mmCIF file of C-alpha atoms in Angstrom:
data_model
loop_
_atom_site.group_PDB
_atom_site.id
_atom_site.type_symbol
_atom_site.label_atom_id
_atom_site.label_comp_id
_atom_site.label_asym_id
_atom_site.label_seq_id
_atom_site.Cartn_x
_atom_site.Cartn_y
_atom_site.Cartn_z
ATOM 1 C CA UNK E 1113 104.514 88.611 71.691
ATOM 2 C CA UNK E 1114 107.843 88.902 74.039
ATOM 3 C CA UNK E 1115 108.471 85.920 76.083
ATOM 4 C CA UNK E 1116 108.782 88.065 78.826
ATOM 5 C CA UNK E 1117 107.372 91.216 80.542
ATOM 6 C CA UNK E 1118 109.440 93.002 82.920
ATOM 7 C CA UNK E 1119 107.832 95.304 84.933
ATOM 8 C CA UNK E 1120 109.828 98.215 87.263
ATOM 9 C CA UNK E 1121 108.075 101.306 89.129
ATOM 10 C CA UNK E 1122 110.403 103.664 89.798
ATOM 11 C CA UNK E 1123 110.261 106.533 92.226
ATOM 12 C CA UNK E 1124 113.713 108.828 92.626
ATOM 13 C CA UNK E 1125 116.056 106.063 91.838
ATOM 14 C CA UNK E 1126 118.368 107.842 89.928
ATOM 15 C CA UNK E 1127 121.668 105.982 91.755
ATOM 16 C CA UNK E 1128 120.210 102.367 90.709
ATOM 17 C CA UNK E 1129 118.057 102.572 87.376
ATOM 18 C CA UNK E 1130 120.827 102.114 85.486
ATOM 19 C CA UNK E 1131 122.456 98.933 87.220
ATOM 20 C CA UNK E 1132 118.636 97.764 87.215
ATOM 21 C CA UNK E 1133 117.772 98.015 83.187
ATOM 22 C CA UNK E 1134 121.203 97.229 81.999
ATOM 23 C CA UNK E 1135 120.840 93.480 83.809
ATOM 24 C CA UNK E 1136 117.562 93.681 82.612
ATOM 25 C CA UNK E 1137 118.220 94.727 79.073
ATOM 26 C CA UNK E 1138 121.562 93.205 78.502
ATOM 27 C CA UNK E 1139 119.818 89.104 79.105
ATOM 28 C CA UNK E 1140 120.840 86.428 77.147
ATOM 29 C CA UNK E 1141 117.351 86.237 76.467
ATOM 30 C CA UNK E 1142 116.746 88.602 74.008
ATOM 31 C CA UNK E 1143 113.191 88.273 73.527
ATOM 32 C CA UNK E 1144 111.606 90.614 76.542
ATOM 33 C CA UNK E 1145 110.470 93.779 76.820
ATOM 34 C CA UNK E 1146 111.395 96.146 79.901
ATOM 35 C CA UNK E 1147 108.319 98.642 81.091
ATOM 36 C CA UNK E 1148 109.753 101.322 83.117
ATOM 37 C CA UNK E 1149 107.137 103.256 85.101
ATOM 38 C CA UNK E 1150 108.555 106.412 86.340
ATOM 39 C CA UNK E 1151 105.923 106.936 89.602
ATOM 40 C CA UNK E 1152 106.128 110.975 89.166
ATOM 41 C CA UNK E 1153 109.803 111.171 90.401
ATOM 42 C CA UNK E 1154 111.370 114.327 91.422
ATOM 43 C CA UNK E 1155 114.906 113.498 91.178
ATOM 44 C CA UNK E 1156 116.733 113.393 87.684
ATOM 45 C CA UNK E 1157 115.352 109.697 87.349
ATOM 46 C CA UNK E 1158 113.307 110.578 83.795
ATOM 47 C CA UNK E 1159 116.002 111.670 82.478
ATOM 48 C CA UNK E 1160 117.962 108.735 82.793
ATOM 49 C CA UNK E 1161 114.651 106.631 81.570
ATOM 50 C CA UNK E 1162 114.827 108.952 78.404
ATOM 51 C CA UNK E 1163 119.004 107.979 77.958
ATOM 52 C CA UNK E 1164 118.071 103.909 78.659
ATOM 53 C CA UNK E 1165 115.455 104.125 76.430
ATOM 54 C CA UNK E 1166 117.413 105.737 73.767
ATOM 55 C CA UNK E 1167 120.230 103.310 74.521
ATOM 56 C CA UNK E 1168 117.994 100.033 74.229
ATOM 57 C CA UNK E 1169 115.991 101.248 71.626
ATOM 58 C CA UNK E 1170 112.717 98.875 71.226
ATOM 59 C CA UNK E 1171 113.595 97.259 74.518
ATOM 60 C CA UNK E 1172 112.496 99.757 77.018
ATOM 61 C CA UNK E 1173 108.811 101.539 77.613
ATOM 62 C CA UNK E 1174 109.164 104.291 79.254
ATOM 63 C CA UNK E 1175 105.759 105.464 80.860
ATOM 64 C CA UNK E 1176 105.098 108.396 82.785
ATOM 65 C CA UNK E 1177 102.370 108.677 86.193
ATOM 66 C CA UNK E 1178 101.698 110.990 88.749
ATOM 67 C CA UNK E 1179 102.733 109.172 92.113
ATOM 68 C CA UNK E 1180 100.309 106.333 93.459
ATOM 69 C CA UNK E 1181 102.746 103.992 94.849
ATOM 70 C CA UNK E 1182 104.699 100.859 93.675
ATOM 71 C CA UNK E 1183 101.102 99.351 93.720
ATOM 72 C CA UNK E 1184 99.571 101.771 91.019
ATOM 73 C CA UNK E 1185 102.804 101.679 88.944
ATOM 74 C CA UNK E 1186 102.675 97.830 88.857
ATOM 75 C CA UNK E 1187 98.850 97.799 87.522
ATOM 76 C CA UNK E 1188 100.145 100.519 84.997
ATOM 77 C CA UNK E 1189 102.710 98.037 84.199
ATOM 78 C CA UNK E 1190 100.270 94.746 83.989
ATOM 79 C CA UNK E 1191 97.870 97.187 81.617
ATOM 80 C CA UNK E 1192 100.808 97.429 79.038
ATOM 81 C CA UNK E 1193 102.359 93.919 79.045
ATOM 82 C CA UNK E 1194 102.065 91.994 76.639
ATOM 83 C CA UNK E 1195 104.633 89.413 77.591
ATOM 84 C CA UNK E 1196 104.016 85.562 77.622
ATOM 85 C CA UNK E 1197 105.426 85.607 81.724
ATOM 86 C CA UNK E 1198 105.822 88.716 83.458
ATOM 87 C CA UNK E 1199 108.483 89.196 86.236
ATOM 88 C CA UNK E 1200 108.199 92.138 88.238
ATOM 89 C CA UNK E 1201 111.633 93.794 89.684
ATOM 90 C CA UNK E 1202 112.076 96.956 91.791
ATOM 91 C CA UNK E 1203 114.246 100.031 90.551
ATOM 92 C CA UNK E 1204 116.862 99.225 93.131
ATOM 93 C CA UNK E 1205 117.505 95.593 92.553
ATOM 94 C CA UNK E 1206 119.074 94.028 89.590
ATOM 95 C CA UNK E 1207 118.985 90.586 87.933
ATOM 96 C CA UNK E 1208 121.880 88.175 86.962
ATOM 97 C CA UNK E 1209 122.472 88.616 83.456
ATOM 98 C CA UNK E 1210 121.313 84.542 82.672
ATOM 99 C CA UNK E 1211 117.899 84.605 84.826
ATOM 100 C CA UNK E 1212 115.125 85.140 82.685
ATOM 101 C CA UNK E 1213 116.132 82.804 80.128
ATOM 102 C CA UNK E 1214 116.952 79.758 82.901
ATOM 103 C CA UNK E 1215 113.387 80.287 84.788
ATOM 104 C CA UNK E 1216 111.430 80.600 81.343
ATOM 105 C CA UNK E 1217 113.364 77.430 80.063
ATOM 106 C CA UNK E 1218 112.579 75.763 83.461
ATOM 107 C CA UNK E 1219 108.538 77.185 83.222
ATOM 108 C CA UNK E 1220 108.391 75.749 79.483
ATOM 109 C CA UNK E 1221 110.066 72.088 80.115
ATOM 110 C CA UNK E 1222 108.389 71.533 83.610
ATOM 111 C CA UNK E 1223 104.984 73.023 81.540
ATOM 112 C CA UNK E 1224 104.148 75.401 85.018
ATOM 113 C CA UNK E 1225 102.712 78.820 84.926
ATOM 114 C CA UNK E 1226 104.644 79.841 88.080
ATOM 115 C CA UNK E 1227 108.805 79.510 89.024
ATOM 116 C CA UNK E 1228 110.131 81.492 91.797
ATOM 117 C CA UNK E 1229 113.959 80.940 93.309
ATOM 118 C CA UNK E 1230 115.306 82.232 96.261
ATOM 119 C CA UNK E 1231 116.804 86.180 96.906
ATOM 120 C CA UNK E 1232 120.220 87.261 97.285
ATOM 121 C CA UNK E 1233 120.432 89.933 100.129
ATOM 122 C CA UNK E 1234 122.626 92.304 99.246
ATOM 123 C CA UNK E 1235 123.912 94.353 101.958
ATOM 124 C CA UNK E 1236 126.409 96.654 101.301
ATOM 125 C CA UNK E 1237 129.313 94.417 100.018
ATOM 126 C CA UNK E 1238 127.395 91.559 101.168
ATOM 127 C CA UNK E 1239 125.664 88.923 99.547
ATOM 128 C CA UNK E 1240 123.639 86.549 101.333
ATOM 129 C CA UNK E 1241 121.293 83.783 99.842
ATOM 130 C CA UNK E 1242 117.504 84.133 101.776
ATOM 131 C CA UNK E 1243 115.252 81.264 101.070
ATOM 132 C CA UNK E 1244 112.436 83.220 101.530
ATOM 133 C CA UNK E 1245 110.269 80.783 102.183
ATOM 134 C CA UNK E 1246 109.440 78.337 105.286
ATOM 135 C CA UNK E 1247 107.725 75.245 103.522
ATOM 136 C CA UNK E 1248 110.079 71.984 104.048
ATOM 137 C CA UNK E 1249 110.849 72.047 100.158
ATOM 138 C CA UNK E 1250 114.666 72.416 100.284
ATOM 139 C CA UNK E 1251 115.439 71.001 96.899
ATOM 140 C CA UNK E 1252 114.746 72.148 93.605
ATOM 141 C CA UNK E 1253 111.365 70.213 92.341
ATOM 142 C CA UNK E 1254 107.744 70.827 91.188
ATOM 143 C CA UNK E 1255 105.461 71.624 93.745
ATOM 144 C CA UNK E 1256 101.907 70.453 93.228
ATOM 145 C CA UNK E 1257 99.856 73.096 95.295
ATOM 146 C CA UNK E 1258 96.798 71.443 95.342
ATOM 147 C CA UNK E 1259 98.170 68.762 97.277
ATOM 148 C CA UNK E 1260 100.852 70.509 99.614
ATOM 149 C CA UNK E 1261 98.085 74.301 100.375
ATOM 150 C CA UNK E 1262 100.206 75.069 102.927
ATOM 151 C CA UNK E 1263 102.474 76.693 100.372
ATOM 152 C CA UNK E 1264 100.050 79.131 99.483
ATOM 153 C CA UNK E 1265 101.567 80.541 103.055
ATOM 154 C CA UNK E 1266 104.979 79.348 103.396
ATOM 155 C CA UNK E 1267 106.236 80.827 99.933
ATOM 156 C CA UNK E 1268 106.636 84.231 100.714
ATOM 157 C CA UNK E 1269 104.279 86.671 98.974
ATOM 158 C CA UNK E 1270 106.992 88.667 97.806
ATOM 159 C CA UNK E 1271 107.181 89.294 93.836
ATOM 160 C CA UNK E 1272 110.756 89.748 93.026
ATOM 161 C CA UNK E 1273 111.429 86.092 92.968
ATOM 162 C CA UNK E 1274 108.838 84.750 90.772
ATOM 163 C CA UNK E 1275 108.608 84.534 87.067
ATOM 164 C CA UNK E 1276 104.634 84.309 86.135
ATOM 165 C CA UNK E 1277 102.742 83.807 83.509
ATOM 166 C CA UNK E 1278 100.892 86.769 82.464
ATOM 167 C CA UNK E 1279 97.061 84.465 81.844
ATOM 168 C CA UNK E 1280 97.828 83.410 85.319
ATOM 169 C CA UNK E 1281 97.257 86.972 87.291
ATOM 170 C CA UNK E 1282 94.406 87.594 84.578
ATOM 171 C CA UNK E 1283 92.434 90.794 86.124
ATOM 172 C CA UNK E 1284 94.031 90.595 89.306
ATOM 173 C CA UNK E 1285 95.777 94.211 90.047
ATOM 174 C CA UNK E 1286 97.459 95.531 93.832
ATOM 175 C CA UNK E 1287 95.878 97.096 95.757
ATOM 176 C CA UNK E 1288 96.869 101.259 95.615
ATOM 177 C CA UNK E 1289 98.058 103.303 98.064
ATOM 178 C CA UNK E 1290 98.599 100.397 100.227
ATOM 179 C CA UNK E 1291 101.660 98.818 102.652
ATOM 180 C CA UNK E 1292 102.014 95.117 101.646
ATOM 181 C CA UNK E 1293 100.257 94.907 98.739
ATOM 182 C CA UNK E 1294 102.394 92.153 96.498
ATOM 183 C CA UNK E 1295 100.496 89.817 100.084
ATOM 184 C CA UNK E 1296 96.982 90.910 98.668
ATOM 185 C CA UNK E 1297 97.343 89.048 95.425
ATOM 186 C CA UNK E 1298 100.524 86.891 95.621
ATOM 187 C CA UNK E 1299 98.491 84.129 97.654
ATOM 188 C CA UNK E 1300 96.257 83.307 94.914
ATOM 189 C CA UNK E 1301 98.405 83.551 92.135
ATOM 190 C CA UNK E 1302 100.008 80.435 93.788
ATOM 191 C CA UNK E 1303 96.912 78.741 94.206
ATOM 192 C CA UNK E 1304 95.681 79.576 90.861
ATOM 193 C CA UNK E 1305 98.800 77.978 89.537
ATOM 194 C CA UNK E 1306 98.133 74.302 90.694
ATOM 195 C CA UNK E 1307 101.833 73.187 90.170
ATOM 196 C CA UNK E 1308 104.901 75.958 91.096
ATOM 197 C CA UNK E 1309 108.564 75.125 89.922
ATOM 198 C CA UNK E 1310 110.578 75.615 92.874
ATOM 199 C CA UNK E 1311 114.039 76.538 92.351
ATOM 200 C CA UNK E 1312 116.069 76.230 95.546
ATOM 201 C CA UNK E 1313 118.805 78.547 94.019
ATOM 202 C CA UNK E 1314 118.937 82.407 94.170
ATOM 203 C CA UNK E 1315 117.168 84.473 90.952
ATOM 204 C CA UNK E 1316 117.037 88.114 92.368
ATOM 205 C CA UNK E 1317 119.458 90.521 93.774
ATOM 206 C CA UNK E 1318 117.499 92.290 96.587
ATOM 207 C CA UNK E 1319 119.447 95.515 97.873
ATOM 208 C CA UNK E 1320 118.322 96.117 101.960
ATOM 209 C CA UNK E 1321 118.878 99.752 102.646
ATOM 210 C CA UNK E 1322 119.167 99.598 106.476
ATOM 211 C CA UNK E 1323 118.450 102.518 107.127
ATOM 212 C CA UNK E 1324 114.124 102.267 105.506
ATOM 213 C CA UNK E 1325 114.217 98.486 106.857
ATOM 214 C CA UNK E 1326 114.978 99.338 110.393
ATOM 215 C CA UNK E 1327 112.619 101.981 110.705
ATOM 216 C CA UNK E 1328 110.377 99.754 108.982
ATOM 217 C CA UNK E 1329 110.418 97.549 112.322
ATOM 218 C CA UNK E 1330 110.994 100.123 115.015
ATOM 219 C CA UNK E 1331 108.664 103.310 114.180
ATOM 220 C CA UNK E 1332 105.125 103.360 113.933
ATOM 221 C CA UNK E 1333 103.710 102.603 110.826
ATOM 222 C CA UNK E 1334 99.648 104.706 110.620
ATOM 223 C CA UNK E 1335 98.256 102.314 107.863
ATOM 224 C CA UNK E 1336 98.821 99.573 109.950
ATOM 225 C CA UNK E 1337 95.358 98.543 108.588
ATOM 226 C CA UNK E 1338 96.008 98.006 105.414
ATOM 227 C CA UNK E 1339 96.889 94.599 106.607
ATOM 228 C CA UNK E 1340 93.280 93.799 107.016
ATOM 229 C CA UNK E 1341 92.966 95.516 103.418
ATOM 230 C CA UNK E 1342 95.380 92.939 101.956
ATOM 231 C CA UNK E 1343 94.096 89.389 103.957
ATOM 232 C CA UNK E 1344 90.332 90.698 103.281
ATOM 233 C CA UNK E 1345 91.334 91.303 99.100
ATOM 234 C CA UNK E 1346 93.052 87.695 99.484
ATOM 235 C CA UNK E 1347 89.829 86.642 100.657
ATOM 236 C CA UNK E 1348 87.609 88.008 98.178
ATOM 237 C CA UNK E 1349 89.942 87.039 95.269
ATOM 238 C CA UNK E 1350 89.728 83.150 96.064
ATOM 239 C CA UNK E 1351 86.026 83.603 96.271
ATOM 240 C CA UNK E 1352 85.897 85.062 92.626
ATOM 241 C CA UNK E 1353 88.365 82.682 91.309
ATOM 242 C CA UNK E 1354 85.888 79.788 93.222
ATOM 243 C CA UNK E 1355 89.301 78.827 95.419
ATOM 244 C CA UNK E 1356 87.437 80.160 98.596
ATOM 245 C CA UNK E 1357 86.184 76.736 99.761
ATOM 246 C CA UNK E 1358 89.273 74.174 98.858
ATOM 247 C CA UNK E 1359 91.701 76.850 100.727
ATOM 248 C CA UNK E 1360 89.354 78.289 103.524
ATOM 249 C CA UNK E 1361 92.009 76.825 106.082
ATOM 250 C CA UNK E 1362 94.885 78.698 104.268
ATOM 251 C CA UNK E 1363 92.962 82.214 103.733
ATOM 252 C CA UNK E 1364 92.269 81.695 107.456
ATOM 253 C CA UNK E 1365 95.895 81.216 108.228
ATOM 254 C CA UNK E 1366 96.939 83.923 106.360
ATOM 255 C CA UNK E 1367 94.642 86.342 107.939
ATOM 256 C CA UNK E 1368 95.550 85.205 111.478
ATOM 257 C CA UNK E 1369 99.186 84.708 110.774
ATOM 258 C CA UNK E 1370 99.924 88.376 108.988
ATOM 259 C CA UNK E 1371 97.721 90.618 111.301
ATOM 260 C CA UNK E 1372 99.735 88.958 113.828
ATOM 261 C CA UNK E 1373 103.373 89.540 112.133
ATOM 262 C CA UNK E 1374 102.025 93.753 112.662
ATOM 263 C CA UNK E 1375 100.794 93.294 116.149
ATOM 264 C CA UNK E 1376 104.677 92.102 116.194
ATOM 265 C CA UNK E 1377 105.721 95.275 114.909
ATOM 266 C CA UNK E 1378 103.658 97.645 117.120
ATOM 267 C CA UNK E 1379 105.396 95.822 120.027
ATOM 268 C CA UNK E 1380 108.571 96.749 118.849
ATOM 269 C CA UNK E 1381 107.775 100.451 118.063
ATOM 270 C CA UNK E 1382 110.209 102.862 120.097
ATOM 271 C CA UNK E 1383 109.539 106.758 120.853
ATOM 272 C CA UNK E 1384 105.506 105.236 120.821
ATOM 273 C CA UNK E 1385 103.260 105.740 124.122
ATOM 274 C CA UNK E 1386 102.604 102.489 125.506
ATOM 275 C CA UNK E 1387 98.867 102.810 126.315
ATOM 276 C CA UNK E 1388 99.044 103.665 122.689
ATOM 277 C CA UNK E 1389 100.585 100.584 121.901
ATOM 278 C CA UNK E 1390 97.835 98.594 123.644
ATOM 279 C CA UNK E 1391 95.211 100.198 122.110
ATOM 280 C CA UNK E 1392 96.686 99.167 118.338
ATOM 281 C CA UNK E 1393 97.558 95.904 119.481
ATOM 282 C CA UNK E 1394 94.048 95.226 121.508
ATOM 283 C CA UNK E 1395 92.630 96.260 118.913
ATOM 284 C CA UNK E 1396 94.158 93.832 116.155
ATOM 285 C CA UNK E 1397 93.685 91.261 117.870
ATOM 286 C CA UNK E 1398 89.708 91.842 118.363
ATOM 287 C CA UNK E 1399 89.771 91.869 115.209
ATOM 288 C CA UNK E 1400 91.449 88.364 114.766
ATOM 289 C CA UNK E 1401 88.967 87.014 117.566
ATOM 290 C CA UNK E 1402 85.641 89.253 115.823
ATOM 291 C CA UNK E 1403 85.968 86.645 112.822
ATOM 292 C CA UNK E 1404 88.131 84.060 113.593
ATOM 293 C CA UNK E 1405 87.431 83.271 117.599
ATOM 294 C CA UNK E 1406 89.656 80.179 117.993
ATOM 295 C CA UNK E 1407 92.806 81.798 116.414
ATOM 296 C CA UNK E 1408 95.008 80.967 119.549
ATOM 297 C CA UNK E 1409 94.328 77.194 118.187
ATOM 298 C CA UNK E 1410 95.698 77.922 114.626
ATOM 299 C CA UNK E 1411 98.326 75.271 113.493
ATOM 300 C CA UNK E 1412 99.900 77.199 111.112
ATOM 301 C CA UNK E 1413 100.989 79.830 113.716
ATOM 302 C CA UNK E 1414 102.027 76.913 116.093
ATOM 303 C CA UNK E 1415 103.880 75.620 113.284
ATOM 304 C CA UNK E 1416 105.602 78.981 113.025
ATOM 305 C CA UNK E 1417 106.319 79.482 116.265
ATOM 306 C CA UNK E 1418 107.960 76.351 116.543
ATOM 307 C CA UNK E 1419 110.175 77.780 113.287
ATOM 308 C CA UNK E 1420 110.872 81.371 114.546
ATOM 309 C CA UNK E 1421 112.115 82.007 118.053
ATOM 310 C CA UNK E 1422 111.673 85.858 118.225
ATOM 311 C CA UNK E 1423 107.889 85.483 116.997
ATOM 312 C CA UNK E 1424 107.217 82.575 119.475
ATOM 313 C CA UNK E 1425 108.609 85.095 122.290
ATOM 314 C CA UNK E 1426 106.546 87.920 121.492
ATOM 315 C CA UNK E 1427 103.659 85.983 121.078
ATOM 316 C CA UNK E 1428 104.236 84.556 124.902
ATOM 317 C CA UNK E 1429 104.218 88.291 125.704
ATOM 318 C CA UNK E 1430 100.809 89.387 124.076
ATOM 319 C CA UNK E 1431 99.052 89.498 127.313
ATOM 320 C CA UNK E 1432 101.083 92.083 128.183
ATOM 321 C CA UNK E 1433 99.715 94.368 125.951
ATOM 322 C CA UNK E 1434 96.139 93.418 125.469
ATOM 323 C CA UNK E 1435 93.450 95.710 126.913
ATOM 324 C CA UNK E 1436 90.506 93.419 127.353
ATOM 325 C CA UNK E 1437 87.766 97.316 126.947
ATOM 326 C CA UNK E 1438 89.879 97.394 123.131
ATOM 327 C CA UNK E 1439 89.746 93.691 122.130
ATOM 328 C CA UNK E 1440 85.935 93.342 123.212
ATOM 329 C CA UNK E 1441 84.906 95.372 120.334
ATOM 330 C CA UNK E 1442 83.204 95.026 116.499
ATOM 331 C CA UNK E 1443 85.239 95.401 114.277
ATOM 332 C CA UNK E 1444 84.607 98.821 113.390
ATOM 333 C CA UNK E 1445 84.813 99.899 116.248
ATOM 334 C CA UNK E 1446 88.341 98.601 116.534
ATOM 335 C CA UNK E 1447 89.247 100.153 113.260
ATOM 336 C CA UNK E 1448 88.554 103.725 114.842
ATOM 337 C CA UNK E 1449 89.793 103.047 118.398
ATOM 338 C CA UNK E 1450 93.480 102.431 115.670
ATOM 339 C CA UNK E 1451 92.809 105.700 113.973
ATOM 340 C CA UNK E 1452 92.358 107.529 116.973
ATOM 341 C CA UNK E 1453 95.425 106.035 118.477
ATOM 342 C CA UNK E 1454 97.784 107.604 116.252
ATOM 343 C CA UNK E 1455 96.253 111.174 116.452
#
């Protein structure tokens, strides 16, 4: 069995894959196998897959889909591990060439099923370390989760940064076809892990195309629902796992906190029709009040107000936006008022 699993879906990335699985392939741990999922690219992407594989022989799976999304391609990827710890790492970023050997040495001494670092933002020539994460923990140190929950929502649910052990995420798989997906599982692969190694020191080069992550923030985004797909999954995953109970407080944070984080981005859509606007962002947040009805009184969100200045403004301006004949609604009906909004 390889110590470690490294999983990459890949769709058109023929100008990175190779930067990617050489720093994958070329560790100083040697024991690891590298699953390359090629999401049905168009580009000349398998045929670089076919020259890496040749080149690191044994090392590299190549494995070939018809496109589902990074979500589908990262179940494919999960169905063919067979790594102790699997660490997850997208076509476009790359790892430092000691990484996986320094976070499995840190998840074997420490005895945790979970160590994530912090990112290095690479923009352009670039580099900038990103804690990714809002908990207090500044230092590096084991995190006992049980007793600090709050993490469960602080860490961020990203994937890149986190080495995991494979028993740990069990029959959990992302949702497909979905925006934010790595939030719909990440939440309770924390919990499950009781104790997280938390290294306060970058362990993933993350490239930011501007270009994709400014549009991300500024045009509409249509499955703007599949944030209440991801908090609802997080939901029912705690419930199977019997979490549900000991972290209802957290999976009600999370809810609140990340439908609000899109209501955030519909106010900051451009070229969008504001009654449009309203209607989405009405409608959100009668879906917030349909379940949870004292959400304005959520600490967490104070807490992250207090933390983030641009989310504590927009917040102040919600009113602004709110149709009371949208927010007033069941929840299905709020659903559909959304769809019909961006016909």
């Amino acid at each position: 069995m390889p110590k470690v699993s490294v999983i990459i879906p890949i769709y058109n990335a023929e100008k990175y894959i190779s930067e990617c699985i050489s720093s994958i392939a070329n560790q100083t741990m040697e024991d690891i196998e590298i699953i390359a999922i090629n999401d049905g690219s168009t580009d000349n992407t398998i045929n670089m897959l076919d020259r890496m594989s040749e080149k690191y022989k044994g090392k590299v799976k190549v494995f070939n889909k018809e496109n589902g999304g990074a979500g589908s391609a990262r179940n494919l990827g999960l169905d063919k591990a067979s790594g102790e710890f699997i660490k997850f790492v997208d076509a476009d970023d790359y790892l430092e060439l000691t990484i996986l050997e320094k976070m499995y040495s840190i998840a074997k001494e420490h005895h945790v099923s979970l160590v994530r670092g912090n990112y290095q933002t690479i923009l352009g020539p670039v580099k900038m370390q990103d804690k990714c994460s809002w908990s207090d923990v500044t230092e590096s140190k084991i995190v006992d989760v049980r007793e600090d929950k709050d993490y469960i929502i602080k860490e961020t649910p990203g994937i890149g940064n986190k080495l995991i052990k494979r028993d740990l995420i069990g029959n959990l798989r992302f949702p497909e076809k979905t925006k934010w997906e790595d939030l719909a599982i990440m939440p309770i692969v924390i919990a499950s892990s009781e104790k997280v190694f938390h290294m306060s020191e970058p362990v993933y080069n993350y490239r930011v195309n501007m270009n994709t992550t400014i549009k991300d923030f500024i045009n509409k985004i249509p499955n703007i629902l599949d944030i209440i797909r991801c908090v609802e999954n997080i939901e029912q995953e705690m419930d199977k796992r019997g979490m549900s109970e000991e972290y209802k407080e957290q999976i009600k944070s999370l809810y609140i906190l990340h439908t609000l984080f899109r209501v955030e981005n519909a106010m900051l859509w451009i070229n969008f029709p504001r009654d449009k606007k309203e209607i989405i962002i009405s409608s959100l947040l009668g879906i917030i009040e349909a379940k949870y009805p004292d959400w304005k009184n959520n600490k967490i969100v104070e807490e992250y107000r207090k933390k983030n200045g641009l989310f504590d403004f927009d917040m102040k301006r919600l009113d602004r936006f709110t149709k009371i004949e949208y927010k007033n609604v069941s929840k299905e009906e709020a659903e559909e008022n959304i769809k019909n909004a961006f016909k």
